[in-house]
């Protein structure tokens, strides 16, 4: 950093002049201007063509078929594994005394966590006026819903007596028996279902104008009817848009506490217990930070290939990816901070059980999983301090996958290591998964990918209407990003 | 589109606090002397004198939390490259510069550790003087700390022995709470380490606050983008240093008052209080300055945004406070529940319930609409309320501790808070704080006049 103060201002970077940006480079930072969020010289019609073109193409790219084939196969395997589990019993999994919660719950928490990015992007970033969210919110919200579906499956199938699964819900029955409302597991059912409902509504409402666009552009009768039904008669009228914007704001405000509440309630499943390693008060915000961390990692993992495959690089630009990588870095640091706080308090408290639980994580049988977690979650994201690395596609893919792995191991560390060595040394045991555990988990990824690939094929992957709002000439105000002629300051201040 | 407007520099008229500061000074000193007098009068009553240190800690933590919250606000504006906040940033910078004053106010606390922190007696309990007005009674009050007894089965028999072996009641109390403090506690909770740690935090805060102040003010003279870039460059490191020191200062100043108690969330709880009180203070400062005809650049749009952040942090505080309470209550582990037990017995139950209403329900309902956030007068009222409840929150954190401490020594009954004493300290330290804030802002413009994002901020609109 030079110490001399330059008096002549350097020229503005390309694309900072408030007109449609014809260049691709938009990762510059200059305090005098905001970088364009749409590159490649795209205007209104080009945006519509680019996004709708993905779904309107007569056939998707070959890579899509390959990916779909793999995913569908994995989904079929998932079906087989669930059938095997149902017919044989939970004994086909590795769960055993004292580790009665294992991969099933690890997978549940992992998937719920991934399902946090979408609503964070569409709700919290909306409230923070982060306009870059428009390029990625549609795909992230879709991903959120699919991840929550995968998550919701696991508690349903791990209960053992699956014919009693309805008992997860407070359904009036002739036995007059109710679920335990004082149990956080019950709260979890409510939290996850509320989240799924609101996320799906939010996503669907946002889709309406774009579905209408697809309807109006559709050439086949079947598509016209299908998109027409789901567009709910959207005409793009002034009144329609007014209602839409109002509803969007309200749904954003309603979703914001949900982003925090879902993973907080998931953390209550553990933290309300008395088990060292589970019972710690920092769990709620720490789980939320971790959820956003893994959610963004999954969005990066998915969107990097999607933007390449479907030609969306001018809408999901490098700046979008860079911003997501920054969020990964921030939340990664928060997670690291929480790990540190837990260790500090375990030491400070002088409580031998707490101290044991944490030392055992780092040094006993499961140390490999603990250090995998630390490496993937705390060390790997530090690469993103460097701009060249956080704007490099190969690096971000590797780090995002590391984060996905690390966050899975975080839940494994919390759940399995704490249970495997609890208060009674005679009961300690080492947990190992079975092939059914592994294939079920792999199968859930197949289900997730299948749904996501179908979404990419049939629905607008980018929010067409929203993304147009960040085009430079959209605003008629004299200001925001420095377009138009600004009023002299004297006029403003008097 | 014409030529890009962003390249031209903006010059504003002078925005100076000097005249207002001159008028404010006498008022601030009146508050200081009135407060000091009140404290002195309260101290005449022996029962109240024992509360002096705790009340001082409350007032100190209150103004420290505002300072830290303002520091957080300044750093995060650079971290996220915010445009809207430029016109309110200088005032926040002025608030954050109170780190120096807080350090001065912290020094007396070093002499009070014996009265505030039971661990201060661990090391030298044996040779402490035995002069106490009341002989120590080993009996733990009925509403006292059940965990102390449950946690250590030997304690029921121990008191008599302890009374004979050590005449110092506080040492006994320390042993009652923790018959055998763990080695980690002995290491961490020692006076020298405490003083050095806190000193280090203050150095870090002082460096951050002064760096961002100096660069920001320097930019008023030279303009350009280089200083902004430099502040942005340093903001992540500053934020990390702030996060660690802020959490630790919460642990050190407040959590260690009960050396047996621990909660990983406590640092976040303290931070939530810092953030919410800083937002409220910022609103009040802006409102006060505008009433003097200064910084007219600040519009309802800016109040709206600061109000949103204040509202958000009120909710965040409630989220953190609820999570911490619920998890400890639900787990019901003897080591942990004692801390809350003390706050739901005696007069403190009312305060606890009142905090739920005053620190969450009432501000939540009153500030959720955009209406009050866009009306500076109403928002200032809300901000005063928020500061008031934050003060009560700190009393709730601090005061039950020494009361319990004293009750266990058999000196006096468990009392509800003595608002007069707290009012005195609030006035005294508040006078100093206001005076110092005005002093900090002297010699500089009240808005960063040549910040490259000033135009964003001047034309900022919520829509």
Coordinates of C-alpha atoms in Angstrom, one line a residue, chain B residues 177-347:
Chain B
X177 CA -19.4 -21.3 45.3
X178 CA -16.5 -23.3 44.3
X179 CA -14.9 -25.5 46.9
X180 CA -12.1 -26.2 44.5
X181 CA -11.8 -23.8 41.6
X182 CA -10.5 -25.7 38.6
X183 CA -6.9 -25.0 37.4
X184 CA -8.4 -23.2 34.4
X185 CA -10.3 -20.8 36.6
X186 CA -7.2 -20.2 38.7
X187 CA -5.3 -19.3 35.5
X188 CA -8.0 -17.3 33.8
X189 CA -9.5 -15.6 36.8
X190 CA -6.5 -13.9 38.4
X191 CA -6.2 -10.2 38.9
X192 CA -3.1 -9.6 36.8
X193 CA -4.4 -11.7 33.9
X194 CA -7.7 -9.9 34.1
X195 CA -6.1 -6.5 34.1
X196 CA -3.7 -7.3 31.3
X197 CA -6.5 -8.8 29.2
X198 CA -8.8 -5.9 29.6
X199 CA -5.9 -3.5 28.9
X200 CA -5.2 -5.4 25.7
X201 CA -8.9 -5.1 24.6
X202 CA -8.8 -1.4 25.2
X203 CA -5.6 -1.0 23.2
X204 CA -7.2 -2.9 20.3
X205 CA -10.4 -0.9 20.4
X206 CA -8.5 2.3 20.7
X207 CA -6.4 1.5 17.7
X208 CA -9.4 0.6 15.6
X209 CA -11.5 3.6 16.6
X210 CA -8.6 6.0 16.1
X211 CA -7.6 4.5 12.8
X212 CA -11.0 4.8 11.2
X213 CA -11.5 8.3 12.7
X214 CA -8.2 9.6 11.5
X215 CA -8.5 8.3 8.0
X216 CA -12.1 9.4 7.7
X217 CA -11.2 13.0 8.9
X218 CA -8.1 13.1 6.7
X219 CA -10.4 12.4 3.7
X220 CA -12.3 15.5 4.4
X221 CA -9.2 17.4 3.5
X222 CA -7.8 15.4 0.6
X223 CA -10.8 13.6 -0.9
X224 CA -10.1 10.9 -3.4
X225 CA -10.7 7.2 -3.1
X226 CA -7.4 6.0 -1.7
X227 CA -8.4 6.5 2.0
X228 CA -11.7 4.8 1.5
X229 CA -9.9 1.8 -0.1
X230 CA -7.5 1.7 2.8
X231 CA -10.2 1.7 5.4
X232 CA -11.9 -1.0 3.5
X233 CA -8.7 -3.0 3.3
X234 CA -8.4 -2.9 7.1
X235 CA -12.0 -3.4 8.0
X236 CA -12.0 -7.3 7.9
X237 CA -9.1 -7.5 10.3
X238 CA -10.7 -4.8 12.5
X239 CA -13.9 -6.8 12.5
X240 CA -12.2 -10.0 13.5
X241 CA -10.3 -8.3 16.3
X242 CA -13.5 -6.6 17.4
X243 CA -15.5 -9.9 17.4
X244 CA -13.0 -11.7 19.6
X245 CA -12.3 -8.8 22.0
X246 CA -16.0 -7.9 22.3
X247 CA -17.1 -11.4 23.2
X248 CA -14.2 -11.8 25.6
X249 CA -14.9 -8.5 27.3
X250 CA -18.5 -9.7 27.9
X251 CA -17.2 -12.9 29.5
X252 CA -14.6 -11.0 31.6
X253 CA -16.6 -8.1 32.8
X254 CA -20.0 -9.7 33.4
X255 CA -19.9 -13.5 33.2
X256 CA -17.0 -13.9 35.7
X257 CA -19.0 -12.2 38.4
X258 CA -20.3 -15.7 39.0
X259 CA -17.2 -17.7 38.5
X260 CA -19.1 -21.0 38.5
X261 CA -21.4 -20.0 35.7
X262 CA -20.7 -20.2 32.0
X263 CA -22.6 -19.8 28.8
X264 CA -21.1 -19.9 25.4
X265 CA -23.7 -17.5 24.2
X266 CA -22.8 -14.8 26.7
X267 CA -20.4 -13.0 24.4
X268 CA -23.1 -12.8 21.7
X269 CA -25.6 -11.5 24.3
X270 CA -23.2 -8.7 25.3
X271 CA -22.7 -7.9 21.7
X272 CA -26.4 -7.7 21.0
X273 CA -26.7 -5.1 23.8
X274 CA -23.8 -3.2 22.4
X275 CA -25.3 -3.1 18.9
X276 CA -28.8 -2.1 20.0
X277 CA -27.6 0.6 22.4
X278 CA -25.3 2.1 19.7
X279 CA -28.1 2.3 17.2
X280 CA -30.3 4.0 19.8
X281 CA -27.5 6.4 20.7
X282 CA -26.9 7.2 17.1
X283 CA -30.5 8.1 16.6
X284 CA -30.4 10.4 19.6
X285 CA -27.2 12.1 18.5
X286 CA -28.6 12.7 15.0
X287 CA -31.8 14.1 16.5
X288 CA -30.0 16.4 18.9
X289 CA -27.7 17.7 16.2
X290 CA -30.5 18.3 13.8
X291 CA -32.4 20.2 16.5
X292 CA -29.5 22.6 16.5
X293 CA -29.8 23.0 12.8
X294 CA -26.8 20.9 12.0
X295 CA -26.4 18.0 9.5
X296 CA -29.5 18.7 7.6
X297 CA -28.2 16.2 5.1
X298 CA -29.6 13.5 7.3
X299 CA -33.1 12.8 6.1
X300 CA -35.9 10.5 7.2
X301 CA -34.5 8.0 4.9
X302 CA -31.4 7.7 7.0
X303 CA -33.4 7.6 10.2
X304 CA -35.5 4.9 8.6
X305 CA -32.4 2.8 8.1
X306 CA -30.9 3.4 11.5
X307 CA -34.3 2.6 12.9
X308 CA -34.5 -0.6 11.0
X309 CA -31.1 -1.6 12.4
X310 CA -32.2 -0.7 15.9
X311 CA -35.4 -2.7 15.5
X312 CA -33.4 -5.6 14.0
X313 CA -31.0 -5.7 17.0
X314 CA -33.9 -5.5 19.5
X315 CA -35.2 -8.6 17.9
X316 CA -31.7 -10.1 17.7
X317 CA -31.2 -9.4 21.4
X318 CA -34.5 -11.2 22.2
X319 CA -33.5 -14.1 20.0
X320 CA -30.2 -14.5 21.9
X321 CA -31.7 -13.8 25.3
X322 CA -34.5 -16.3 24.7
X323 CA -32.1 -19.0 23.3
X324 CA -29.7 -18.7 26.2
X325 CA -32.5 -18.8 28.8
X326 CA -34.5 -21.5 27.2
X327 CA -31.6 -23.9 26.8
X328 CA -30.4 -23.4 30.3
X329 CA -33.9 -23.7 31.8
X330 CA -34.7 -26.7 29.7
X331 CA -31.4 -28.5 30.4
X332 CA -31.8 -27.7 34.1
X333 CA -28.2 -28.6 34.9
X334 CA -27.2 -27.5 38.4
X335 CA -24.0 -25.7 37.4
X336 CA -26.0 -23.5 35.0
X337 CA -29.5 -22.8 36.4
X338 CA -28.2 -21.0 39.5
X339 CA -27.5 -17.9 37.5
X340 CA -31.1 -17.7 36.3
X341 CA -32.5 -18.9 39.6
X342 CA -31.1 -15.8 41.2
X343 CA -33.0 -13.7 38.6
X344 CA -36.3 -15.3 39.0
X345 CA -36.4 -15.1 42.8
X346 CA -37.0 -12.2 45.1
X347 CA -37.6 -8.9 43.4

